[in-house]
Coordinates of C-alpha atoms and ligand atoms in Angstrom, one line a residue:
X25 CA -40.0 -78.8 2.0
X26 CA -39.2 -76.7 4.8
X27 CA -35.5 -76.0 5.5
X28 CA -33.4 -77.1 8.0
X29 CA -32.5 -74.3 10.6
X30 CA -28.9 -74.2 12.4
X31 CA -28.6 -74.5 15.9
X32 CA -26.7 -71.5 17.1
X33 CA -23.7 -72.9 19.6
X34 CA -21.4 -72.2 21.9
X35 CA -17.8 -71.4 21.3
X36 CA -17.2 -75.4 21.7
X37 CA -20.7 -76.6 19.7
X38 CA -23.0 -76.9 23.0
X39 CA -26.3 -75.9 21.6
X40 CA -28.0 -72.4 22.9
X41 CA -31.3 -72.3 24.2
X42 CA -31.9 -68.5 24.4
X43 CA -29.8 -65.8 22.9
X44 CA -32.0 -63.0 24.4
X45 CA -32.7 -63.6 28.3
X46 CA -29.9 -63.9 30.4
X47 CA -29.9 -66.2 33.6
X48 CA -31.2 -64.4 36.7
X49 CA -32.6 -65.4 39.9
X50 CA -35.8 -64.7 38.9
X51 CA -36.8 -62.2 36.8
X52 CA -36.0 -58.8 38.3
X53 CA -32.6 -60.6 40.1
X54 CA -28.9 -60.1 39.4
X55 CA -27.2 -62.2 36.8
X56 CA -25.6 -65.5 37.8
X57 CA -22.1 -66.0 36.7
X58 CA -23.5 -69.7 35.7
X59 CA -24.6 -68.2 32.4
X60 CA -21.6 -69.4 30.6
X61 CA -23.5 -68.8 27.6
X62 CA -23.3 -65.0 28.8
X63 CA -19.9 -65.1 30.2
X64 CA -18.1 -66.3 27.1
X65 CA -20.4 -64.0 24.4
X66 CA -19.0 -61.0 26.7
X67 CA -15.5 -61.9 27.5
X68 CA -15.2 -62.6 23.3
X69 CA -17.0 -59.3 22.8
X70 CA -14.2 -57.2 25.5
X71 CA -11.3 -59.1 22.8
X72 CA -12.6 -58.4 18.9
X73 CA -10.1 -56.1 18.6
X74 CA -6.5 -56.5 17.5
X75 CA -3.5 -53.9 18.0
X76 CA -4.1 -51.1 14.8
X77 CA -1.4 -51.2 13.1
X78 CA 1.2 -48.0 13.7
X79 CA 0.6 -47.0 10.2
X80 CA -1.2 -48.0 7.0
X81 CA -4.0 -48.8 9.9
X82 CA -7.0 -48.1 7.1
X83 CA -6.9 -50.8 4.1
X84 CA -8.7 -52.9 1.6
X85 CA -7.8 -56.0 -0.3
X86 CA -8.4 -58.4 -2.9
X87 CA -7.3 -61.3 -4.2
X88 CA -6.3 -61.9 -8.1
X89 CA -3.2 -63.3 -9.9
X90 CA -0.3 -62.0 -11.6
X91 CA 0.4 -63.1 -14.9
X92 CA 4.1 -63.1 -16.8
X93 CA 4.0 -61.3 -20.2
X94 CA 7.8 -61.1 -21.0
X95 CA 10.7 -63.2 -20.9
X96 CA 12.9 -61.6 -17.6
X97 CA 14.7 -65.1 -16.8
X98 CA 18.0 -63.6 -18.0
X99 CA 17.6 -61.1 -15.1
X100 CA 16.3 -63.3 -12.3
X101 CA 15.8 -67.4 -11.4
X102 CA 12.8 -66.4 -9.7
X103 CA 9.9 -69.5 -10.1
X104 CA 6.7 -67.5 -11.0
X105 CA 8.6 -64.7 -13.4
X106 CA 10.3 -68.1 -14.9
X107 CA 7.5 -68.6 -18.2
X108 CA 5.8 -66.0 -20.3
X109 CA 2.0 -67.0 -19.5
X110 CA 3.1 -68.2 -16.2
X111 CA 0.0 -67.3 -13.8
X112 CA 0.4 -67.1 -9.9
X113 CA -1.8 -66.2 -7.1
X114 CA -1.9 -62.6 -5.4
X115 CA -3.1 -60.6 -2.1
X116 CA -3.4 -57.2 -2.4
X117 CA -3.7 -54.9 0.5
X118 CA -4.1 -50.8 -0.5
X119 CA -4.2 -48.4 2.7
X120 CA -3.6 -44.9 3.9
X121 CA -0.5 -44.3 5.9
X122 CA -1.1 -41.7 8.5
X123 CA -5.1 -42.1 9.8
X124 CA -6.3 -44.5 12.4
X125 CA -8.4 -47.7 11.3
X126 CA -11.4 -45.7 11.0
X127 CA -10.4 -42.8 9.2
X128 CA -11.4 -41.5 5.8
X129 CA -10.0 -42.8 2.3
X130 CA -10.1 -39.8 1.0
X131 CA -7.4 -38.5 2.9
X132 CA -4.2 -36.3 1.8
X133 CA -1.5 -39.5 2.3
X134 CA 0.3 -41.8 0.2
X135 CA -1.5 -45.0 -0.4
X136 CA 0.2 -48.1 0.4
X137 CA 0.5 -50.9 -2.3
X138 CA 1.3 -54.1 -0.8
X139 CA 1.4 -57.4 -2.8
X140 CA 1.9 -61.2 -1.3
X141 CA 2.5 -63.3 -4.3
X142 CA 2.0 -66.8 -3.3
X143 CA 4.8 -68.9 -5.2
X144 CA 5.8 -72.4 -5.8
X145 CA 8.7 -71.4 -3.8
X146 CA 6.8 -69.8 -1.0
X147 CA 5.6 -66.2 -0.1
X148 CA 7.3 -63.0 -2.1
X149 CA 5.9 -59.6 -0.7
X150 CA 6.2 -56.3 -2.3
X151 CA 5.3 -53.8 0.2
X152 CA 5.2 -50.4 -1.9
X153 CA 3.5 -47.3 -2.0
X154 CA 1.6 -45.5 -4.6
X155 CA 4.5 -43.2 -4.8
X156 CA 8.2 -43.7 -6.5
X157 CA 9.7 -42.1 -3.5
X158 CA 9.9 -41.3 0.4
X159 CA 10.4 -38.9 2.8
X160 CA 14.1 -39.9 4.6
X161 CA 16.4 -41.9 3.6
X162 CA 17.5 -43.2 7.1
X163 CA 15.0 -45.6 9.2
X164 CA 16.6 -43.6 12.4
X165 CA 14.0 -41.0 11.5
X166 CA 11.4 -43.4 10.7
X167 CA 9.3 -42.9 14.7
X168 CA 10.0 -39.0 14.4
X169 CA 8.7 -38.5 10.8
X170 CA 5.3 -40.8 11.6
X171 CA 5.3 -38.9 15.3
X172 CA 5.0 -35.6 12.8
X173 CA 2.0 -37.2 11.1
X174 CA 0.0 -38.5 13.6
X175 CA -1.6 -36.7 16.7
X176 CA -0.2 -33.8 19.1
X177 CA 0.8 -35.4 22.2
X178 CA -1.0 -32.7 24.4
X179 CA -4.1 -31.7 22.3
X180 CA -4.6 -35.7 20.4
X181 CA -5.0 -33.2 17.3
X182 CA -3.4 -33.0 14.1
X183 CA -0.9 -30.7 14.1
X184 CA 0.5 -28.4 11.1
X185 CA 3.1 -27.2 13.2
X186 CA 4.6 -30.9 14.0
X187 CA 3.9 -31.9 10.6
X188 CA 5.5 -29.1 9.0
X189 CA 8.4 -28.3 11.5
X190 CA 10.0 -31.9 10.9
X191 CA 9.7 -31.4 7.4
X192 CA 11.2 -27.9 6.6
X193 CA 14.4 -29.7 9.1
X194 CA 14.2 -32.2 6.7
X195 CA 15.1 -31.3 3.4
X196 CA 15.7 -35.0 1.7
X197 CA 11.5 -34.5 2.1
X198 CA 10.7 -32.1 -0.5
X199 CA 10.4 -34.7 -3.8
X200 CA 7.9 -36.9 -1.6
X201 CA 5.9 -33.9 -0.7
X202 CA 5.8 -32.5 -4.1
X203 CA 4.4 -35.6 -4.9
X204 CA 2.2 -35.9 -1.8
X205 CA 1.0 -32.0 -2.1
X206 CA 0.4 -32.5 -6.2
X207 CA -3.3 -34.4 -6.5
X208 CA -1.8 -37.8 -6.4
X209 CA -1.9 -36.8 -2.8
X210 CA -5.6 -37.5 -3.0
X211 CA -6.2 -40.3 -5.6
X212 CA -9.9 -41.1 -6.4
X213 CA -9.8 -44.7 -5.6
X214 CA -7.2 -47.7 -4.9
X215 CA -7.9 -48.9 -8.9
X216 CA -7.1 -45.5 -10.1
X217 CA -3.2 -45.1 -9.0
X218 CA 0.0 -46.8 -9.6
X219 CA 2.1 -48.8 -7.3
X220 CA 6.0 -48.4 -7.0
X221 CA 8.5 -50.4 -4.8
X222 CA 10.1 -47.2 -4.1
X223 CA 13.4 -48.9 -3.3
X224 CA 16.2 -50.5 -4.7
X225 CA 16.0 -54.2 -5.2
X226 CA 18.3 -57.2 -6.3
X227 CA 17.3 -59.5 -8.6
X228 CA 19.7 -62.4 -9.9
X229 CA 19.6 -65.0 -12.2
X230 CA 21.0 -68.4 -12.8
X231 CA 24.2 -68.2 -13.2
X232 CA 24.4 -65.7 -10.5
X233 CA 24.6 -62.7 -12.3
X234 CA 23.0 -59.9 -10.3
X235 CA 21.2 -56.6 -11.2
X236 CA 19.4 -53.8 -9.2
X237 CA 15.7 -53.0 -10.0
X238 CA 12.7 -51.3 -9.5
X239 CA 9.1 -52.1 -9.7
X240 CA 6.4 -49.6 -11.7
X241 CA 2.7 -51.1 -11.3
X242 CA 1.0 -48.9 -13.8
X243 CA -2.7 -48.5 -13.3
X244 CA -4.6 -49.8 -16.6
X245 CA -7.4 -47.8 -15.1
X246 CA -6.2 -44.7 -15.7
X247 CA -4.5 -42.1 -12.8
X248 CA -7.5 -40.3 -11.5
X249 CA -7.2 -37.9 -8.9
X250 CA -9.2 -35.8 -6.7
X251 CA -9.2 -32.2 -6.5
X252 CA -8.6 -30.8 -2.8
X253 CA -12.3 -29.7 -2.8
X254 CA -13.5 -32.7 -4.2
X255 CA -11.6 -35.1 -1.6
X256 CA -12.7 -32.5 1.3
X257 CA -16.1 -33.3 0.1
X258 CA -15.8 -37.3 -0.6
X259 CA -14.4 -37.4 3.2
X260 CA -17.4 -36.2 4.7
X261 CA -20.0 -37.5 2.1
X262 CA -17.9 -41.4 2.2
X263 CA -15.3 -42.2 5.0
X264 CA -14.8 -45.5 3.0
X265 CA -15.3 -44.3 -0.4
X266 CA -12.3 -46.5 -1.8
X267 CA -12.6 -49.5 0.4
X268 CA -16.3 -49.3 -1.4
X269 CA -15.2 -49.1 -4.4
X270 CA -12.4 -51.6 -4.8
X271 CA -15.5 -54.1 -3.3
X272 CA -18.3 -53.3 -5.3
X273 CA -16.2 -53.1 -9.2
X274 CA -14.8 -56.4 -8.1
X275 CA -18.3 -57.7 -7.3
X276 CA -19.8 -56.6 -10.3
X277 CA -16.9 -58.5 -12.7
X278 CA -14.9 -54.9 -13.4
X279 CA -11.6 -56.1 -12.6
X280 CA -8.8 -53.9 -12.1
X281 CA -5.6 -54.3 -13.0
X282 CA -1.9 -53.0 -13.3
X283 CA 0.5 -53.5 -15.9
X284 CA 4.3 -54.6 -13.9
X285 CA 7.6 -52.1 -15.6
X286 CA 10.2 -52.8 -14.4
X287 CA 13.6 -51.0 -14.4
X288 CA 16.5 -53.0 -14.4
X289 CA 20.2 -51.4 -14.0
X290 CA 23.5 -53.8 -14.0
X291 CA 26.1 -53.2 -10.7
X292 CA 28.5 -51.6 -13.4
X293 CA 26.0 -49.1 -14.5
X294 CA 24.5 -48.4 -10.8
X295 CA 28.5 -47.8 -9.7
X296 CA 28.9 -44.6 -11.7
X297 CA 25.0 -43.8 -11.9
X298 CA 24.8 -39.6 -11.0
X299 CA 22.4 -41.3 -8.2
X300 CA 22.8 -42.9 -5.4
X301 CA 20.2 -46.4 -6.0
X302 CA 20.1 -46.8 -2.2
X303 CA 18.8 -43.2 -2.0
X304 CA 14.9 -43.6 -1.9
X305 CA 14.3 -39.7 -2.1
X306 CA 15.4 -40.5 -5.6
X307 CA 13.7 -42.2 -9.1
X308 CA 15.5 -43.7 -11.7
X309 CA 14.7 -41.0 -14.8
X310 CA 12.9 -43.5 -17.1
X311 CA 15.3 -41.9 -20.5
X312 CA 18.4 -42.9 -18.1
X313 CA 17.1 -46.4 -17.0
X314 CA 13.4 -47.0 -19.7
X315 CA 11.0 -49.1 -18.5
X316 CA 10.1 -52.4 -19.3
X317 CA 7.1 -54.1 -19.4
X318 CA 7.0 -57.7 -17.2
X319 CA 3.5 -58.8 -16.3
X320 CA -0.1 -57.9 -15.7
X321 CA -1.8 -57.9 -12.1
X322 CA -5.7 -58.5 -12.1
X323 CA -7.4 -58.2 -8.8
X324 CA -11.2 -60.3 -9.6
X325 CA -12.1 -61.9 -5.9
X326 CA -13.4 -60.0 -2.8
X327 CA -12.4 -61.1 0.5
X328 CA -15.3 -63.1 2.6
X329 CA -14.2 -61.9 5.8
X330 CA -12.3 -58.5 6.6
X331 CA -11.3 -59.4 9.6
X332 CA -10.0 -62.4 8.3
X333 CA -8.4 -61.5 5.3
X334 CA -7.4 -57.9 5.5
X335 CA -7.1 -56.8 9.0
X336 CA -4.7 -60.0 9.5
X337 CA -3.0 -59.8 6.0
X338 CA 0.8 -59.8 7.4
X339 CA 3.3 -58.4 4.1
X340 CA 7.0 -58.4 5.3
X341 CA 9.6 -56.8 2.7
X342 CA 11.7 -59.7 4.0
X343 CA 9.6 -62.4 2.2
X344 CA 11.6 -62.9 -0.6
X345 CA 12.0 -66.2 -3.0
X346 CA 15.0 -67.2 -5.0
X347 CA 16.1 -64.9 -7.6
X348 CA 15.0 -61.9 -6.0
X349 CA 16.5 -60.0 -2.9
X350 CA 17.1 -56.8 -0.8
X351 CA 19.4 -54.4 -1.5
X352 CA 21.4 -52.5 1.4
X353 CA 19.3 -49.3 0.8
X354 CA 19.1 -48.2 5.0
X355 CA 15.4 -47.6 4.8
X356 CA 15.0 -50.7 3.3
X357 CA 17.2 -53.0 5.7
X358 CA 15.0 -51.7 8.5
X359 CA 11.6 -52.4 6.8
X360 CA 13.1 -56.1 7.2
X361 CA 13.1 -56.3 10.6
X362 CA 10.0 -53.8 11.0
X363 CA 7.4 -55.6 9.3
X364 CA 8.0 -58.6 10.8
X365 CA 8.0 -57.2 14.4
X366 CA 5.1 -55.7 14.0
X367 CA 3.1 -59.2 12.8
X368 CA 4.6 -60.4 16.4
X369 CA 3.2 -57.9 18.0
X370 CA -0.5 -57.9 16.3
X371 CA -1.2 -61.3 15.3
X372 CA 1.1 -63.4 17.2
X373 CA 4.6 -65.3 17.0
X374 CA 2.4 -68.2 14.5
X375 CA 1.1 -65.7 12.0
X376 CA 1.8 -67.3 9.0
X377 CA -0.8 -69.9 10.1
X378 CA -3.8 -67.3 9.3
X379 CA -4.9 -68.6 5.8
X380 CA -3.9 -65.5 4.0
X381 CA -0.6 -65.6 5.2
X382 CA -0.2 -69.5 4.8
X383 CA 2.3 -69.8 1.9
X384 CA -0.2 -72.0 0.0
X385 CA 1.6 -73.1 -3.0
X386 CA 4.9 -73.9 -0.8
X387 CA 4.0 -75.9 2.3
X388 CA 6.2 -74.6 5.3
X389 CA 8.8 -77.2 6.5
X390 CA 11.2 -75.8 9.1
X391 CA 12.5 -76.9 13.1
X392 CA 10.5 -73.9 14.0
X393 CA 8.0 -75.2 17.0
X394 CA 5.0 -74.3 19.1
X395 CA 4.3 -71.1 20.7
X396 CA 0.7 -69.1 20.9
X397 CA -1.9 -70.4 18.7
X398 CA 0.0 -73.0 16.6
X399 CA -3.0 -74.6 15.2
X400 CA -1.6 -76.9 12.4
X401 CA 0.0 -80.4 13.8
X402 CA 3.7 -78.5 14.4
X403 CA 5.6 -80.8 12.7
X404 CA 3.8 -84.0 14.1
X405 CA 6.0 -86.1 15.3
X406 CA 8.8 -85.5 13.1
X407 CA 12.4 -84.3 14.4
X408 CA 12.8 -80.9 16.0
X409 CA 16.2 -80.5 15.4
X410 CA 18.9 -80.0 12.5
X411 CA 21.2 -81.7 11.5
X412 CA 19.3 -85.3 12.1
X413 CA 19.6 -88.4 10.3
X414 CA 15.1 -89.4 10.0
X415 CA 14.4 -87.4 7.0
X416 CA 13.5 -84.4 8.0
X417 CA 13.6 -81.0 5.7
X418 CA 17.3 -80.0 4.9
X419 CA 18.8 -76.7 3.8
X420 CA 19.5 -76.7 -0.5
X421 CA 22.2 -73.9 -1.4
X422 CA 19.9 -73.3 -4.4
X423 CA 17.8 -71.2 -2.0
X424 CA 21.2 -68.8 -1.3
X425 CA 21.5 -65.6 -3.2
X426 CA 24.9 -64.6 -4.6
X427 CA 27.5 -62.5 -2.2
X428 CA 28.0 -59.0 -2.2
X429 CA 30.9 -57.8 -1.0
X430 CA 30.3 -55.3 1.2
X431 CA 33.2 -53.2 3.7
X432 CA 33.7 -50.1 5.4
X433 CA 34.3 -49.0 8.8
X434 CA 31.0 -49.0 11.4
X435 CA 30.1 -45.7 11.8
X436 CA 27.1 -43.5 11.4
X437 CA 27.1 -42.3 8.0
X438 CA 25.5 -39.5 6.3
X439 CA 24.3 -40.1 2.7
X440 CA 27.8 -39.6 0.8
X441 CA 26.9 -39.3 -2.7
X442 CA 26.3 -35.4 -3.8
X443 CA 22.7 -35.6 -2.9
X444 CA 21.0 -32.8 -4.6
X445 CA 17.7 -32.5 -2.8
X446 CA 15.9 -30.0 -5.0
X447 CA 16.3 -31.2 -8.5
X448 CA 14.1 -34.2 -9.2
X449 CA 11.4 -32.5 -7.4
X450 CA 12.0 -29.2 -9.8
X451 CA 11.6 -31.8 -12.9
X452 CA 8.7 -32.8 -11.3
X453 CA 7.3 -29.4 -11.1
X454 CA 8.7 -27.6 -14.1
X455 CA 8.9 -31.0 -16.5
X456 CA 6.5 -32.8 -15.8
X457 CA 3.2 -30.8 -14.5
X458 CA 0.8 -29.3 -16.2
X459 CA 0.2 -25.1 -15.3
X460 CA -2.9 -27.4 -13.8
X461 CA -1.3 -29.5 -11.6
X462 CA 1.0 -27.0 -10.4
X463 CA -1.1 -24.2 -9.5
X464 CA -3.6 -27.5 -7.6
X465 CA 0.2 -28.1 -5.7
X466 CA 0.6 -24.5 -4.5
X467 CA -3.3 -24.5 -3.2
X468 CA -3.0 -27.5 -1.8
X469 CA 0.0 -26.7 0.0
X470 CA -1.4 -23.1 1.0
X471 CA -5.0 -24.5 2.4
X472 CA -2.5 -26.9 5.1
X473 CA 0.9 -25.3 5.3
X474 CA -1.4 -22.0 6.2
X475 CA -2.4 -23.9 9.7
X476 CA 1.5 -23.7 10.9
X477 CA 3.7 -21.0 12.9
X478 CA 5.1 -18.4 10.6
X479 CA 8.4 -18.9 11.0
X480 CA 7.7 -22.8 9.8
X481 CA 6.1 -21.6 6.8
X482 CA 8.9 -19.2 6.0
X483 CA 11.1 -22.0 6.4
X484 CA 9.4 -24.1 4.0
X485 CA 8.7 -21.8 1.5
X486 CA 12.4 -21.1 1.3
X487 CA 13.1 -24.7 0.7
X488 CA 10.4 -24.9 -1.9
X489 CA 11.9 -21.6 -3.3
X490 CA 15.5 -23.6 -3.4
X491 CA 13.5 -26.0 -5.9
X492 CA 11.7 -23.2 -8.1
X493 CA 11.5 -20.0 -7.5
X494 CA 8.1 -20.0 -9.0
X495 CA 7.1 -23.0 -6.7
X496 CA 8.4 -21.0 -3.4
X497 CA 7.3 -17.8 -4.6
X498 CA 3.4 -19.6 -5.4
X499 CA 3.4 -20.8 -1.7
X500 CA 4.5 -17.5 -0.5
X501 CA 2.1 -15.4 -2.2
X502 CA -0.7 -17.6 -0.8
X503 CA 0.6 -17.4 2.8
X504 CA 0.5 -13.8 2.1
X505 CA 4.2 -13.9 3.0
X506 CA 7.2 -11.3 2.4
X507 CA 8.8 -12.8 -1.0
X508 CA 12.2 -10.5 -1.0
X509 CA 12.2 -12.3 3.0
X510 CA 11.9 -15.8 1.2
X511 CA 14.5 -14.9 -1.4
X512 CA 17.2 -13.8 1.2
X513 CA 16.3 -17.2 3.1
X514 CA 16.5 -19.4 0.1
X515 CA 19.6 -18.2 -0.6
X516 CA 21.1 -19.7 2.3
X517 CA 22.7 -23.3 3.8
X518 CA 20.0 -25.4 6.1
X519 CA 22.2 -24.7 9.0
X520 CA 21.7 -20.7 8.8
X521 CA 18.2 -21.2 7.6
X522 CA 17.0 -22.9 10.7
X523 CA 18.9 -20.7 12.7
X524 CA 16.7 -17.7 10.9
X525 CA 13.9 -19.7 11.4
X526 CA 14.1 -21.2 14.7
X527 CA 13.3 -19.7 18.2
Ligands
LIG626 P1 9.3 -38.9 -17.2 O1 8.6 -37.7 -17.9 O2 9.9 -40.0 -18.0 O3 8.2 -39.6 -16.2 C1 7.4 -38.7 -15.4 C2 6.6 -39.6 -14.5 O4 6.0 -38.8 -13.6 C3 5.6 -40.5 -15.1 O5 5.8 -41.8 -14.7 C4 4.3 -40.0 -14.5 O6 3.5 -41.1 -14.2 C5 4.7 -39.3 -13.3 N1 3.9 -38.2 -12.8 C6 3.1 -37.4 -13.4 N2 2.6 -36.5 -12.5 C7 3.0 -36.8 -11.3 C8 2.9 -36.3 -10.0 N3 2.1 -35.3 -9.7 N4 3.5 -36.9 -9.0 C9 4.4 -37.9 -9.2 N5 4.6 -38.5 -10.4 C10 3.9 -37.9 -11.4 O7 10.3 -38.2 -16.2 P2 11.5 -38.7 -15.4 O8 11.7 -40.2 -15.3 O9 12.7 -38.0 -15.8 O10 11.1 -38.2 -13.9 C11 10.8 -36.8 -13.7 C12 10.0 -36.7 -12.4 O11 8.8 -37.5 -12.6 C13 10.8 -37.3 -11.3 O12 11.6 -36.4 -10.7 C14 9.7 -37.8 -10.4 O13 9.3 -36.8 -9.5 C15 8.5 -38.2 -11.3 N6 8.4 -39.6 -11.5 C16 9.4 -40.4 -12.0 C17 9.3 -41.7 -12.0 C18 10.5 -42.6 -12.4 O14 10.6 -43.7 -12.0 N7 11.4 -42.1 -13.2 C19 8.1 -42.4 -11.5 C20 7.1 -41.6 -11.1 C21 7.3 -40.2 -11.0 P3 2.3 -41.6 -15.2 O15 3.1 -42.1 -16.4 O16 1.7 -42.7 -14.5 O17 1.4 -40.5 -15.5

């Protein structure tokens, strides 16, 4: 039995009689703009591409579930964490931060982790990173910093100078770059690397009782990191090295998956904590706040469609469900708004219409109406408006979190609490590396820190001398720098540092 071909179509289902000849008055004449066939195939073509995003522009993504493996309902009301064996339905999108769309995975970045948990009680996102931490701690530097990362506004190169310029005036930098510089700068693919929230958040049970936590997605892969030489290679050799590998174990049943810690402090204890929990430069040390283990995240379904699926996956920090909320860490409150802009910029003001961003298990019932591309019915014929007296969706206080009471005078604040800058990333060197890891840290930092102005790398060295001496005095050696120069500028404030080191 032979089978039944498909007719190819147009756009609207017409049937196409040749794909390969367009219309022309005869055969050496011009086109004719009657070849609608021709017209439409083009002016589709001169559209296929979307706004890139500003960063994480490079991703991959899966689909799996998350599964509940502890009792946590004393800490939050939240639907989906309310039943040990409690199952529900995940997005994942991994990235890189700093490259364009098609840039290599192997690249020296941090690695976003961004989870869309579809709940009974709509969409929660968890937009993290694969590291605890972040660069600054106020969203006002948020354009400068990515500026630094990106492309030279004269040359369109990468540029040490930019990159490391912002950074040495940036001290609150140096425990994300640690991290950054260490080899979970380069980690060998998206299965093989943890995810953190990074911030602060609120969850709160019940009876309203609220507590401030932090999310730990611990690879049960293993961390497995690349060398410097190893990810120079893998970025010529593979551009999409982790994008391939995160599709083909899934496609050959080898599942990843990440175990969910959480850490969980009450408002009494975060009051007098020697941290400040809305400082994101900062972890939690696990002795002060330990871990506990909530849940398992398996990733076992590949996306049909990237365009689809991943290039139009929209996270938003904002997406929260009952039980769980933001906190008023600064970089966090901006993320809000951020992510969200962004999705109206890219995909439209209806983007939570694209299938991956349709809260599935939680159909959307709102007064919201029309606008580009609102392909469902938009509410039918049901009332636009509330209050009205047909029916129509009404507010339940069950959905409000408990208050916090906030005050102070507006202002532009620095951070207030005695922010230390250098110590966690000196437990991270002297604690909690290996003489491995740190001697990969200082060659890592020497092979890019090397391509910058002098007086930048003096700067920076003296900062990284402020955290270890060994650390600064590492870099130094392998800039081939002056170390009684770095000494005399590490001992020094910021202020008369950049003055020293400024031109
Ligand atoms: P712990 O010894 O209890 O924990 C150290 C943590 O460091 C582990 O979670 C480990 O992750 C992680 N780690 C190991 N190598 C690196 C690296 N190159 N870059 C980043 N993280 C790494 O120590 P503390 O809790 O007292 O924290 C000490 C330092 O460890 C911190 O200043 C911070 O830099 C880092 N860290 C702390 C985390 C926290 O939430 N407390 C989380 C992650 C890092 P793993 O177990 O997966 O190997």
């Amino acid at each position: 039995m032979t089978k039944k071909k498909k007719t190819l179509t147009t756009a609207f289902g017409a049937p196409v009689g040749n794909d390969q000849n367009s219309v022309t008055a005869g055969p050496r004449g011009p086109v004719l703009m009657q070849d609608m066939h021709l017209m439409e195939k083009l002016a589709h073509f001169d559209r296929e591409r979307i706004p890139e995003r500003v960063v994480h522009a490079k991703g991959a993504g899966a689909y799996g579930h998350f599964q509940v493996t502890a009792d946590v309902t004393k800490y939050t009301k939240a639907a989906f964490l309310s039943k040990v064996g409690k199952k529900t339905d995940v997005f994942v999108r991994f990235s890189t931060v700093g490259g364009e769309k098609g840039s290599a995975d192997a690249e020296r970045d941090p690695r976003g982790f961004a989870v869309k948990f579809y709940t009974e009680e709509g969409n929660y996102d968890l937009v993290g990173n694969n590291t605890p931490v972040f660069f600054i701690r106020d969203p006002l530097k948020f354009p400068d910093f990515i500026h630094t990362q990106k492309r030279n506004p004269a040359t369109n190169c990468k540029d040490p100078d930019m990159f490391w310029d912002f950074l040495s005036l940036t001290p609150e930098s140096l425990h994300q770059v640690t991290v950054l510089f260490s080899d979970r700068g380069t980690p060998a693919t998206y299965r093989h690397m943890n995810g953190y929230s990074s911030h602060t958040f609120k969850w709160y049970n019940a009876d309203g009782d609220y507590f401030w936590v932090q999310y730990h997605f611990k690879t049960d892969q293993k961390i497995r990191n690349f060398t410097r030489q190893e990810a120079d290679k893998m970025r010529a050799d593979d551009p999409d090295h982790a994008t391939r590998d995160l599709h083909e174990s899934i496609a050959k049943g080898d599942f990843p998956s990440w175990t969910l810690e959480m850490q969980i402090m009450t408002p009494e204890m975060a009051r007098d904590y020697r941290y400040d929990i809305l400082d994101i430069t900062k972890v939690w040390p696990h002795k002060d706040v330990p871990p506990i283990t909530v849940g398992k995240l398996v990733l076992d379904r590949n996306p049909v469609n990237y365009f689809a699926e991943v290039e139009q996956a929209a996270f938003c920090p904002g997406n929260f469900v009952p039980g769980i909320a933001s906190s008023p860490d600064k970089m966090l409150q901006a993320r809000l708004f951020s992510y969200h802009d962004t999705h109206l910029h890219r995909l439209g003001t209806n983007y939570q219409l694209i299938p991956v961003n349709q809260p599935k298990n939680a159909p959307e019932l709102n007064y919201q109406r029309d606008g580009f591309m609102r392909v469902d019915d938009g509410g039918g014929s049901g009332p636009n408006y509330w209050p009205n007296s047909f029916g129509g969706p009404a507010p339940d206080p069950a959905g409000n979190e408990p208050s916090l009471p906030l005050e102070g005078d507006a202002d532009r604040y620095e951070f207030q609490h005695p922010n230390d800058d250098f110590e966690q990333p000196g437990a991270l060197f002297r604690k909690v590396m290996s003489d491995q890891d740190r001697a990969n840290l200082i060659g890592n930092i020497v092979a890019h820190l090397g391509g910058a102005k002098k007086r930048i790398q003096r700067r920076q060295c003296a900062l990284f001398h402020k955290v270890d001496p060994e650390y600064g005095g590492g870099v130094a050696k392998g800039l081939g720098l002056d170390l009684s120069d770095i000494r005399t500028l590490a001992g020094m404030s910021q202020q008369d540092l950049v003055e020293a080191t400024s031109v």
